[in-house]
Amino acid sequence: MEADDLAERILLDLRNTFKKDPLIDEFDILPVHESVRNTCPVIHIEHKVALEDWCIKHVYVYAYNKFFAWKKKPCKFESDKLLIWTCAILLINPEIETVWNARKELVCQNILTPEDDLRFSEIVLSRKPKSSQVFAHRKWILLELIKNKPSTCTLQQIIEHEFLLCTRVANLYPNNYYAWCHRSWIIQEVLHVCLKTVSEELVRME
C-alpha cells in the first residue's frame, strides 16, 4: 500500500505539471537512483519534464496495473485517472498498442481533443523517436482531424508541423525509418487532401 500511495502522489504531481504547463515539449528519465527525502521526483524546467529513475518502476507498475484492471472490468470513474494512467505508461513505454487505443476512445468520446493527443504523442517522441506505435497513433489522429474538413490554412499548418517533427526526430536518429515513412505518408495522404481542398476552393471562386 505504501508503494501505491507513493505512485499515486507522483502521478498527481505529474498530472498537475502537465496541467500547469500546456507548452511542455520534452520528457526524459533522469539517472537519479535514490530518493531524496521529501523531494518530488517530477522535475519541470522550461517546458521540459522528467522523472527521476528511482520512481519509474513504482509509477509504471502502478499505472499499468490500474489501467489493465480497468480494461478487464470497465467502470465509470474520473476520466482524468485514465488519462494520467495512459500518460505515465506511454511516457515510459510507448509500445503498448492497447494503451494508445484507450486514448483513441477518449478522443472519440470528446474527452480528449485530437490536438492535445497530438501534442502528447510528440512529447513521447522526444524520448522515443523511433517508436512505431507513436507514429501509427499520429496517423490516426491526423486522419480524424482531416475528417472534419479543416481549412487549407489549417492543413498547411499540419503539413509544415509534421515535416518539422520528422526532421527533428530524424536528426536524433539519422536512420529513423519510421520518421521518414511518416513524412512520406504525410505527402501521400495529407498533402493530397490539401491540394484537393485548394482545387475545390478555386472552382468555387470561378
PDB file of C-alpha atoms in Angstrom:
ATOM      1  CA  MET A   1       0.000   0.000   0.000  1.00  0.00           C
ATOM      2  CA  GLU A   2       2.842   2.386   0.773  1.00  0.00           C
ATOM      3  CA  ALA A   3       4.259   1.911  -2.740  1.00  0.00           C
ATOM      4  CA  ASP A   4       0.803   2.533  -4.222  1.00  0.00           C
ATOM      5  CA  ASP A   5       0.393   5.719  -2.202  1.00  0.00           C
ATOM      6  CA  LEU A   6       3.788   6.905  -3.401  1.00  0.00           C
ATOM      7  CA  ALA A   7       2.965   6.164  -7.039  1.00  0.00           C
ATOM      8  CA  GLU A   8      -0.398   7.909  -6.694  1.00  0.00           C
ATOM      9  CA  ARG A   9       1.256  11.049  -5.331  1.00  0.00           C
ATOM     10  CA  ILE A  10       3.829  11.069  -8.126  1.00  0.00           C
ATOM     11  CA  LEU A  11       1.115  10.643 -10.756  1.00  0.00           C
ATOM     12  CA  LEU A  12      -0.812  13.521  -9.206  1.00  0.00           C
ATOM     13  CA  ASP A  13       2.305  15.707  -9.373  1.00  0.00           C
ATOM     14  CA  LEU A  14       2.847  14.668 -12.991  1.00  0.00           C
ATOM     15  CA  ARG A  15      -0.760  15.431 -13.909  1.00  0.00           C
ATOM     16  CA  ASN A  16      -0.611  18.841 -12.235  1.00  0.00           C
ATOM     17  CA  THR A  17       2.637  19.632 -14.040  1.00  0.00           C
ATOM     18  CA  PHE A  18       1.059  18.949 -17.426  1.00  0.00           C
ATOM     19  CA  LYS A  19      -1.999  20.994 -16.490  1.00  0.00           C
ATOM     20  CA  LYS A  20       0.076  23.965 -15.352  1.00  0.00           C
ATOM     21  CA  ASP A  21       2.263  23.986 -18.445  1.00  0.00           C
ATOM     22  CA  PRO A  22       0.496  23.184 -21.740  1.00  0.00           C
ATOM     23  CA  LEU A  23       3.728  24.024 -23.588  1.00  0.00           C
ATOM     24  CA  ILE A  24       5.680  21.018 -22.318  1.00  0.00           C
ATOM     25  CA  ASP A  25       7.537  19.583 -25.302  1.00  0.00           C
ATOM     26  CA  GLU A  26      10.049  17.077 -23.912  1.00  0.00           C
ATOM     27  CA  PHE A  27      10.156  14.182 -21.483  1.00  0.00           C
ATOM     28  CA  ASP A  28      13.078  12.216 -20.130  1.00  0.00           C
ATOM     29  CA  ILE A  29      14.174   9.993 -17.268  1.00  0.00           C
ATOM     30  CA  LEU A  30      16.940  11.340 -15.062  1.00  0.00           C
ATOM     31  CA  PRO A  31      19.592   8.961 -13.658  1.00  0.00           C
ATOM     32  CA  VAL A  32      18.769   9.653 -10.019  1.00  0.00           C
ATOM     33  CA  HIS A  33      18.764   6.205  -8.452  1.00  0.00           C
ATOM     34  CA  GLU A  34      17.883   7.060  -4.868  1.00  0.00           C
ATOM     35  CA  SER A  35      15.043   9.064  -3.421  1.00  0.00           C
ATOM     36  CA  VAL A  36      15.898  12.209  -1.505  1.00  0.00           C
ATOM     37  CA  ARG A  37      13.520  12.584   1.409  1.00  0.00           C
ATOM     38  CA  ASN A  38      10.621  14.999   0.881  1.00  0.00           C
ATOM     39  CA  THR A  39      11.610  15.931  -2.671  1.00  0.00           C
ATOM     40  CA  CYS A  40       9.374  15.456  -5.689  1.00  0.00           C
ATOM     41  CA  PRO A  41      10.769  13.189  -8.448  1.00  0.00           C
ATOM     42  CA  VAL A  42       8.859  15.160 -11.104  1.00  0.00           C
ATOM     43  CA  ILE A  43      11.301  17.715 -12.499  1.00  0.00           C
ATOM     44  CA  HIS A  44       9.872  20.596 -14.526  1.00  0.00           C
ATOM     45  CA  ILE A  45      12.146  23.201 -16.100  1.00  0.00           C
ATOM     46  CA  GLU A  46      11.450  25.476 -19.091  1.00  0.00           C
ATOM     47  CA  HIS A  47       8.700  23.364 -20.677  1.00  0.00           C
ATOM     48  CA  LYS A  48      10.684  20.158 -20.123  1.00  0.00           C
ATOM     49  CA  VAL A  49       9.540  17.454 -17.726  1.00  0.00           C
ATOM     50  CA  ALA A  50      11.393  14.448 -16.334  1.00  0.00           C
ATOM     51  CA  LEU A  51      11.013  11.704 -13.776  1.00  0.00           C
ATOM     52  CA  GLU A  52      13.837  10.546 -11.558  1.00  0.00           C
ATOM     53  CA  ASP A  53      14.892   6.997 -12.333  1.00  0.00           C
ATOM     54  CA  TRP A  54      14.237   5.610  -8.849  1.00  0.00           C
ATOM     55  CA  CYS A  55      10.473   6.141  -9.139  1.00  0.00           C
ATOM     56  CA  ILE A  56       9.964   4.722 -12.640  1.00  0.00           C
ATOM     57  CA  LYS A  57       9.216   1.152 -11.562  1.00  0.00           C
ATOM     58  CA  HIS A  58       6.739   2.289  -8.889  1.00  0.00           C
ATOM     59  CA  VAL A  59       4.898   4.610 -11.261  1.00  0.00           C
ATOM     60  CA  TYR A  60       4.883   2.259 -14.234  1.00  0.00           C
ATOM     61  CA  VAL A  61       3.715  -0.837 -12.355  1.00  0.00           C
ATOM     62  CA  TYR A  62       1.016   1.120 -10.532  1.00  0.00           C
ATOM     63  CA  ALA A  63      -0.339   2.808 -13.678  1.00  0.00           C
ATOM     64  CA  TYR A  64      -0.080  -0.411 -15.703  1.00  0.00           C
ATOM     65  CA  ASN A  65      -1.969  -2.459 -13.112  1.00  0.00           C
ATOM     66  CA  LYS A  66      -4.645   0.199 -12.675  1.00  0.00           C
ATOM     67  CA  PHE A  67      -5.146   0.547 -16.419  1.00  0.00           C
ATOM     68  CA  PHE A  68      -5.432  -3.158 -17.173  1.00  0.00           C
ATOM     69  CA  ALA A  69      -7.653  -3.761 -14.146  1.00  0.00           C
ATOM     70  CA  TRP A  70      -9.985  -1.143 -15.619  1.00  0.00           C
ATOM     71  CA  LYS A  71      -9.619  -2.722 -19.069  1.00  0.00           C
ATOM     72  CA  LYS A  72     -10.816  -6.084 -17.758  1.00  0.00           C
ATOM     73  CA  LYS A  73     -13.804  -4.553 -15.985  1.00  0.00           C
ATOM     74  CA  PRO A  74     -14.537  -1.130 -17.469  1.00  0.00           C
ATOM     75  CA  CYS A  75     -16.317   1.051 -14.967  1.00  0.00           C
ATOM     76  CA  LYS A  76     -17.158   4.700 -14.592  1.00  0.00           C
ATOM     77  CA  PHE A  77     -14.606   6.925 -12.900  1.00  0.00           C
ATOM     78  CA  GLU A  78     -12.937  10.257 -13.452  1.00  0.00           C
ATOM     79  CA  SER A  79     -11.535  10.421 -16.975  1.00  0.00           C
ATOM     80  CA  ASP A  80      -8.532  12.256 -15.513  1.00  0.00           C
ATOM     81  CA  LYS A  81      -7.431   8.978 -13.941  1.00  0.00           C
ATOM     82  CA  LEU A  82      -7.454   7.094 -17.233  1.00  0.00           C
ATOM     83  CA  LEU A  83      -5.621   9.974 -18.885  1.00  0.00           C
ATOM     84  CA  ILE A  84      -2.821  10.031 -16.326  1.00  0.00           C
ATOM     85  CA  TRP A  85      -2.506   6.221 -16.253  1.00  0.00           C
ATOM     86  CA  THR A  86      -2.129   6.111 -20.031  1.00  0.00           C
ATOM     87  CA  CYS A  87       0.152   9.144 -19.941  1.00  0.00           C
ATOM     88  CA  ALA A  88       2.521   7.558 -17.418  1.00  0.00           C
ATOM     89  CA  ILE A  89       2.586   4.181 -19.165  1.00  0.00           C
ATOM     90  CA  LEU A  90       3.274   5.634 -22.609  1.00  0.00           C
ATOM     91  CA  LEU A  91       5.890   8.139 -21.488  1.00  0.00           C
ATOM     92  CA  ILE A  92       7.860   5.220 -20.068  1.00  0.00           C
ATOM     93  CA  ASN A  93       6.934   2.535 -22.613  1.00  0.00           C
ATOM     94  CA  PRO A  94       5.124   3.749 -25.751  1.00  0.00           C
ATOM     95  CA  GLU A  95       4.988   0.350 -27.461  1.00  0.00           C
ATOM     96  CA  ILE A  96       1.711  -0.828 -25.907  1.00  0.00           C
ATOM     97  CA  GLU A  97      -0.953  -0.520 -28.589  1.00  0.00           C
ATOM     98  CA  THR A  98      -3.799  -1.267 -26.168  1.00  0.00           C
ATOM     99  CA  VAL A  99      -2.992   1.872 -24.203  1.00  0.00           C
ATOM    100  CA  TRP A 100      -2.906   4.032 -27.333  1.00  0.00           C
ATOM    101  CA  ASN A 101      -6.262   2.533 -28.306  1.00  0.00           C
ATOM    102  CA  ALA A 102      -7.703   3.662 -24.986  1.00  0.00           C
ATOM    103  CA  ARG A 103      -6.650   7.206 -25.820  1.00  0.00           C
ATOM    104  CA  LYS A 104      -8.328   6.838 -29.218  1.00  0.00           C
ATOM    105  CA  GLU A 105     -11.542   6.002 -27.369  1.00  0.00           C
ATOM    106  CA  LEU A 106     -11.152   9.139 -25.272  1.00  0.00           C
ATOM    107  CA  VAL A 107     -10.742  11.197 -28.442  1.00  0.00           C
ATOM    108  CA  CYS A 108     -13.848   9.609 -29.975  1.00  0.00           C
ATOM    109  CA  GLN A 109     -15.779  10.402 -26.784  1.00  0.00           C
ATOM    110  CA  ASN A 110     -14.617  14.046 -26.910  1.00  0.00           C
ATOM    111  CA  ILE A 111     -12.909  13.639 -23.545  1.00  0.00           C
ATOM    112  CA  LEU A 112      -9.517  14.228 -25.144  1.00  0.00           C
ATOM    113  CA  THR A 113      -9.038  16.557 -28.101  1.00  0.00           C
ATOM    114  CA  PRO A 114      -7.083  15.353 -31.143  1.00  0.00           C
ATOM    115  CA  GLU A 115      -4.844  18.411 -30.819  1.00  0.00           C
ATOM    116  CA  ASP A 116      -3.961  17.601 -27.205  1.00  0.00           C
ATOM    117  CA  ASP A 117      -3.215  13.994 -28.080  1.00  0.00           C
ATOM    118  CA  LEU A 118      -1.002  15.082 -30.968  1.00  0.00           C
ATOM    119  CA  ARG A 119       0.962  17.238 -28.537  1.00  0.00           C
ATOM    120  CA  PHE A 120       1.238  14.358 -26.090  1.00  0.00           C
ATOM    121  CA  SER A 121       2.489  11.917 -28.728  1.00  0.00           C
ATOM    122  CA  GLU A 122       5.091  14.485 -29.732  1.00  0.00           C
ATOM    123  CA  ILE A 123       6.327  14.606 -26.134  1.00  0.00           C
ATOM    124  CA  VAL A 124       6.618  10.809 -26.190  1.00  0.00           C
ATOM    125  CA  LEU A 125       8.681  11.045 -29.392  1.00  0.00           C
ATOM    126  CA  SER A 126      11.124  13.403 -27.691  1.00  0.00           C
ATOM    127  CA  ARG A 127      12.359  10.419 -25.679  1.00  0.00           C
ATOM    128  CA  LYS A 128      11.429   7.565 -28.026  1.00  0.00           C
ATOM    129  CA  PRO A 129      11.854   8.991 -31.554  1.00  0.00           C
ATOM    130  CA  LYS A 130      11.839   5.552 -33.197  1.00  0.00           C
ATOM    131  CA  SER A 131       8.557   4.322 -31.740  1.00  0.00           C
ATOM    132  CA  SER A 132       6.371   2.822 -34.460  1.00  0.00           C
ATOM    133  CA  GLN A 133       3.329   2.935 -32.177  1.00  0.00           C
ATOM    134  CA  VAL A 134       3.606   6.692 -31.711  1.00  0.00           C
ATOM    135  CA  PHE A 135       3.760   7.350 -35.440  1.00  0.00           C
ATOM    136  CA  ALA A 136       0.837   4.979 -36.026  1.00  0.00           C
ATOM    137  CA  HIS A 137      -1.182   6.866 -33.436  1.00  0.00           C
ATOM    138  CA  ARG A 138      -0.312  10.224 -35.003  1.00  0.00           C
ATOM    139  CA  LYS A 139      -1.573   8.964 -38.361  1.00  0.00           C
ATOM    140  CA  TRP A 140      -4.885   8.024 -36.775  1.00  0.00           C
ATOM    141  CA  ILE A 141      -5.250  11.425 -35.100  1.00  0.00           C
ATOM    142  CA  LEU A 142      -4.369  13.287 -38.294  1.00  0.00           C
ATOM    143  CA  LEU A 143      -6.976  11.315 -40.219  1.00  0.00           C
ATOM    144  CA  GLU A 144      -9.524  12.225 -37.538  1.00  0.00           C
ATOM    145  CA  LEU A 145      -8.645  15.892 -37.988  1.00  0.00           C
ATOM    146  CA  ILE A 146      -8.937  15.612 -41.760  1.00  0.00           C
ATOM    147  CA  LYS A 147     -12.421  14.081 -41.424  1.00  0.00           C
ATOM    148  CA  ASN A 148     -13.594  17.437 -40.087  1.00  0.00           C
ATOM    149  CA  LYS A 149     -12.568  19.074 -43.384  1.00  0.00           C
ATOM    150  CA  PRO A 150     -10.213  21.714 -41.986  1.00  0.00           C
ATOM    151  CA  SER A 151      -9.351  24.820 -43.966  1.00  0.00           C
ATOM    152  CA  THR A 152      -6.468  24.910 -46.408  1.00  0.00           C
ATOM    153  CA  CYS A 153      -4.559  27.073 -43.947  1.00  0.00           C
ATOM    154  CA  THR A 154      -5.018  24.510 -41.167  1.00  0.00           C
ATOM    155  CA  LEU A 155      -3.956  21.673 -43.453  1.00  0.00           C
ATOM    156  CA  GLN A 156      -0.868  23.619 -44.430  1.00  0.00           C
ATOM    157  CA  GLN A 157      -0.007  24.160 -40.765  1.00  0.00           C
ATOM    158  CA  ILE A 158      -0.431  20.433 -40.096  1.00  0.00           C
ATOM    159  CA  ILE A 159       1.843  19.518 -43.003  1.00  0.00           C
ATOM    160  CA  GLU A 160       4.519  22.021 -42.009  1.00  0.00           C
ATOM    161  CA  HIS A 161       4.461  20.887 -38.393  1.00  0.00           C
ATOM    162  CA  GLU A 162       4.685  17.193 -39.288  1.00  0.00           C
ATOM    163  CA  PHE A 163       7.600  17.893 -41.634  1.00  0.00           C
ATOM    164  CA  LEU A 164       9.404  19.789 -38.869  1.00  0.00           C
ATOM    165  CA  LEU A 165       8.702  16.975 -36.421  1.00  0.00           C
ATOM    166  CA  CYS A 166      10.041  14.349 -38.823  1.00  0.00           C
ATOM    167  CA  THR A 167      13.186  16.375 -39.382  1.00  0.00           C
ATOM    168  CA  ARG A 168      13.702  16.872 -35.657  1.00  0.00           C
ATOM    169  CA  VAL A 169      13.351  13.213 -34.697  1.00  0.00           C
ATOM    170  CA  ALA A 170      15.362  12.114 -37.741  1.00  0.00           C
ATOM    171  CA  ASN A 171      18.172  14.356 -36.539  1.00  0.00           C
ATOM    172  CA  LEU A 172      18.149  12.435 -33.262  1.00  0.00           C
ATOM    173  CA  TYR A 173      18.478   9.179 -35.229  1.00  0.00           C
ATOM    174  CA  PRO A 174      19.571   9.803 -38.859  1.00  0.00           C
ATOM    175  CA  ASN A 175      18.407   6.322 -39.918  1.00  0.00           C
ATOM    176  CA  ASN A 176      14.984   6.762 -38.364  1.00  0.00           C
ATOM    177  CA  TYR A 177      12.902   4.603 -40.697  1.00  0.00           C
ATOM    178  CA  TYR A 178       9.608   5.460 -39.004  1.00  0.00           C
ATOM    179  CA  ALA A 179      10.175   9.213 -39.226  1.00  0.00           C
ATOM    180  CA  TRP A 180      10.903   9.074 -42.953  1.00  0.00           C
ATOM    181  CA  CYS A 181       7.934   6.755 -43.540  1.00  0.00           C
ATOM    182  CA  HIS A 182       5.724   9.206 -41.674  1.00  0.00           C
ATOM    183  CA  ARG A 183       6.989  12.040 -43.854  1.00  0.00           C
ATOM    184  CA  SER A 184       6.156  10.021 -46.970  1.00  0.00           C
ATOM    185  CA  TRP A 185       2.702   9.266 -45.586  1.00  0.00           C
ATOM    186  CA  ILE A 186       2.085  12.979 -44.971  1.00  0.00           C
ATOM    187  CA  ILE A 187       2.974  13.720 -48.595  1.00  0.00           C
ATOM    188  CA  GLN A 188       0.712  10.964 -49.905  1.00  0.00           C
ATOM    189  CA  GLU A 189      -2.285  11.441 -47.621  1.00  0.00           C
ATOM    190  CA  VAL A 190      -2.425  14.900 -46.057  1.00  0.00           C
ATOM    191  CA  LEU A 191      -0.833  16.864 -48.890  1.00  0.00           C
ATOM    192  CA  HIS A 192      -3.210  15.157 -51.308  1.00  0.00           C
ATOM    193  CA  VAL A 193      -6.187  16.337 -49.244  1.00  0.00           C
ATOM    194  CA  CYS A 194      -4.704  19.831 -49.085  1.00  0.00           C
ATOM    195  CA  LEU A 195      -4.324  20.022 -52.866  1.00  0.00           C
ATOM    196  CA  LYS A 196      -7.860  18.714 -53.328  1.00  0.00           C
ATOM    197  CA  THR A 197      -9.196  21.374 -50.957  1.00  0.00           C
ATOM    198  CA  VAL A 198      -7.332  24.119 -52.818  1.00  0.00           C
ATOM    199  CA  SER A 199      -8.713  22.826 -56.115  1.00  0.00           C
ATOM    200  CA  GLU A 200     -12.270  22.872 -54.767  1.00  0.00           C
ATOM    201  CA  GLU A 201     -11.813  26.420 -53.485  1.00  0.00           C
ATOM    202  CA  LEU A 202     -10.544  27.561 -56.885  1.00  0.00           C
ATOM    203  CA  VAL A 203     -13.574  26.015 -58.571  1.00  0.00           C
ATOM    204  CA  ARG A 204     -15.910  27.863 -56.198  1.00  0.00           C
ATOM    205  CA  MET A 205     -14.139  31.132 -56.981  1.00  0.00           C
ATOM    206  CA  GLU A 206     -14.708  30.813 -60.723  1.00  0.00           C
TER     207      GLU A 206
END
